[in-house]
Amino acid sequence: MPKLKTDLLREGMIVGADVKNIDSMLLIPSGASLTERQINILRAWGVEEVDVKASGDFTDAGDFLLQLPAEEAARLTSETKGLFWRLDGSNAVQMEIFKHILERKVQAGLNR
C-alpha cells in the first residue's frame, strides 16, 4: 500500500490501514473513504502520512488531466501506458512514475 503525504490526500481515497494519533486513538479506520473533513482532522492532529489503497484506475492521475478534453486525456494515458512493459496498478512506485510521466506530457501539451 502506498503511503501518501497528508497534503496529497484527496476526498474519496480509501484508507489502507488504521490511522491513529500519537496516543493510539483511532482517527480513521482501515477501508474508510476519506472526506474533506477527515483530511482536515488528520492535518490538525499532525498526521504526516497515510496508507491508501492503490487504485487500478490509470486515469486517476490528478487534476492536471481535467485541463484537457476527454479524448486527449485518454490518448495521452494510453500512450503513457504503452511505455511500460507491464504496468501494475498495485505497485506504488510504478504508479508514481506513470503519473509523473503523464503529468509532464500534459504540461508539455499545454505549453505548446
Tab-separated table of C-alpha atoms in Angstrom:
chain	number	residue	atom	x	y	z
A	1	MET	CA	0.000	0.000	0.000
A	2	PRO	CA	1.403	3.377	-0.913
A	3	LYS	CA	1.882	5.977	1.798
A	4	LEU	CA	0.834	9.458	0.796
A	5	LYS	CA	1.681	12.731	2.453
A	6	THR	CA	-1.380	14.294	4.054
A	7	ASP	CA	-1.181	17.230	1.626
A	8	LEU	CA	-1.631	14.827	-1.317
A	9	LEU	CA	-4.738	13.125	0.064
A	10	ARG	CA	-7.967	13.678	-1.842
A	11	GLU	CA	-11.583	13.135	-0.955
A	12	GLY	CA	-12.725	9.617	-1.882
A	13	MET	CA	-9.363	7.881	-1.395
A	14	ILE	CA	-9.576	4.611	0.552
A	15	VAL	CA	-7.538	4.280	3.752
A	16	GLY	CA	-5.375	1.132	3.670
A	17	ALA	CA	-4.530	0.882	7.387
A	18	ASP	CA	-5.966	2.310	10.595
A	19	VAL	CA	-4.829	5.883	11.196
A	20	LYS	CA	-4.079	6.617	14.848
A	21	ASN	CA	-2.754	9.632	16.697
A	22	ILE	CA	0.321	9.552	18.949
A	23	ASP	CA	-1.849	8.276	21.831
A	24	SER	CA	-3.019	5.312	19.682
A	25	MET	CA	-6.521	6.758	19.451
A	26	LEU	CA	-8.203	5.673	16.221
A	27	LEU	CA	-8.770	8.642	13.921
A	28	ILE	CA	-9.845	6.839	10.737
A	29	PRO	CA	-10.413	3.077	10.338
A	30	SER	CA	-8.930	0.992	7.544
A	31	GLY	CA	-11.201	0.818	4.495
A	32	ALA	CA	-12.815	4.210	5.102
A	33	SER	CA	-13.354	6.553	2.179
A	34	LEU	CA	-11.748	9.895	3.040
A	35	THR	CA	-13.834	13.037	3.317
A	36	GLU	CA	-12.515	16.596	3.283
A	37	ARG	CA	-13.375	16.873	6.986
A	38	GLN	CA	-11.313	13.763	7.822
A	39	ILE	CA	-8.347	15.091	5.837
A	40	ASN	CA	-8.544	18.330	7.839
A	41	ILE	CA	-8.669	16.302	11.082
A	42	LEU	CA	-5.514	14.440	10.029
A	43	ARG	CA	-3.750	17.741	9.409
A	44	ALA	CA	-4.924	19.087	12.785
A	45	TRP	CA	-3.522	16.003	14.554
A	46	GLY	CA	-0.214	16.376	12.729
A	47	VAL	CA	-0.501	13.102	10.803
A	48	GLU	CA	2.119	13.320	8.054
A	49	GLU	CA	1.436	10.161	6.004
A	50	VAL	CA	-1.459	7.772	5.454
A	51	ASP	CA	-1.538	4.318	3.866
A	52	VAL	CA	-4.005	4.348	0.986
A	53	LYS	CA	-5.133	1.534	-1.255
A	54	ALA	CA	-3.658	1.799	-4.757
A	55	SER	CA	-6.217	2.495	-7.423
A	56	GLY	CA	-6.341	0.396	-10.561
A	57	ASP	CA	-7.788	3.368	-12.408
A	58	PHE	CA	-4.902	4.631	-14.506
A	59	THR	CA	-6.716	7.820	-15.454
A	60	ASP	CA	-6.728	8.904	-11.818
A	61	ALA	CA	-3.518	10.854	-12.260
A	62	GLY	CA	-4.621	14.069	-10.663
A	63	ASP	CA	-6.291	17.325	-11.532
A	64	PHE	CA	-3.938	18.043	-14.422
A	65	LEU	CA	-5.871	15.625	-16.693
A	66	LEU	CA	-9.027	17.663	-16.137
A	67	GLN	CA	-7.406	20.515	-18.058
A	68	LEU	CA	-7.649	18.504	-21.298
A	69	PRO	CA	-10.541	17.345	-23.459
A	70	ALA	CA	-11.555	13.755	-22.639
A	71	GLU	CA	-10.242	12.380	-25.963
A	72	GLU	CA	-6.827	14.000	-25.475
A	73	ALA	CA	-6.593	12.762	-21.871
A	74	ALA	CA	-7.450	9.211	-22.993
A	75	ARG	CA	-4.879	9.370	-25.806
A	76	LEU	CA	-2.094	10.573	-23.501
A	77	THR	CA	-2.991	7.983	-20.857
A	78	SER	CA	-2.911	5.173	-23.421
A	79	GLU	CA	0.336	6.466	-24.917
A	80	THR	CA	1.960	6.617	-21.485
A	81	LYS	CA	0.756	3.110	-20.563
A	82	GLY	CA	2.497	1.896	-23.735
A	83	LEU	CA	5.859	2.979	-22.312
A	84	PHE	CA	5.633	0.291	-19.615
A	85	TRP	CA	6.174	-3.403	-20.231
A	86	ARG	CA	3.629	-4.329	-17.558
A	87	LEU	CA	2.019	-1.520	-15.621
A	88	ASP	CA	0.921	-2.849	-12.231
A	89	GLY	CA	-1.722	-0.623	-10.649
A	90	SER	CA	-0.963	-2.018	-7.194
A	91	ASN	CA	2.744	-1.103	-7.414
A	92	ALA	CA	3.071	2.323	-5.803
A	93	VAL	CA	6.457	3.070	-7.372
A	94	GLN	CA	5.299	2.241	-10.906
A	95	MET	CA	2.129	4.268	-10.453
A	96	GLU	CA	4.077	7.278	-9.183
A	97	ILE	CA	6.427	7.104	-12.197
A	98	PHE	CA	3.423	6.690	-14.502
A	99	LYS	CA	1.727	9.752	-13.000
A	100	HIS	CA	4.877	11.874	-13.283
A	101	ILE	CA	5.387	10.935	-16.939
A	102	LEU	CA	1.728	11.589	-17.698
A	103	GLU	CA	1.810	14.937	-15.901
A	104	ARG	CA	4.883	16.009	-17.906
A	105	LYS	CA	3.167	15.010	-21.162
A	106	VAL	CA	0.091	17.032	-20.199
A	107	GLN	CA	2.198	20.061	-19.225
A	108	ALA	CA	4.193	19.825	-22.467
A	109	GLY	CA	0.937	19.747	-24.428
A	110	LEU	CA	-0.484	22.745	-22.572
A	111	ASN	CA	2.685	24.801	-23.089
A	112	ARG	CA	2.636	24.473	-26.879
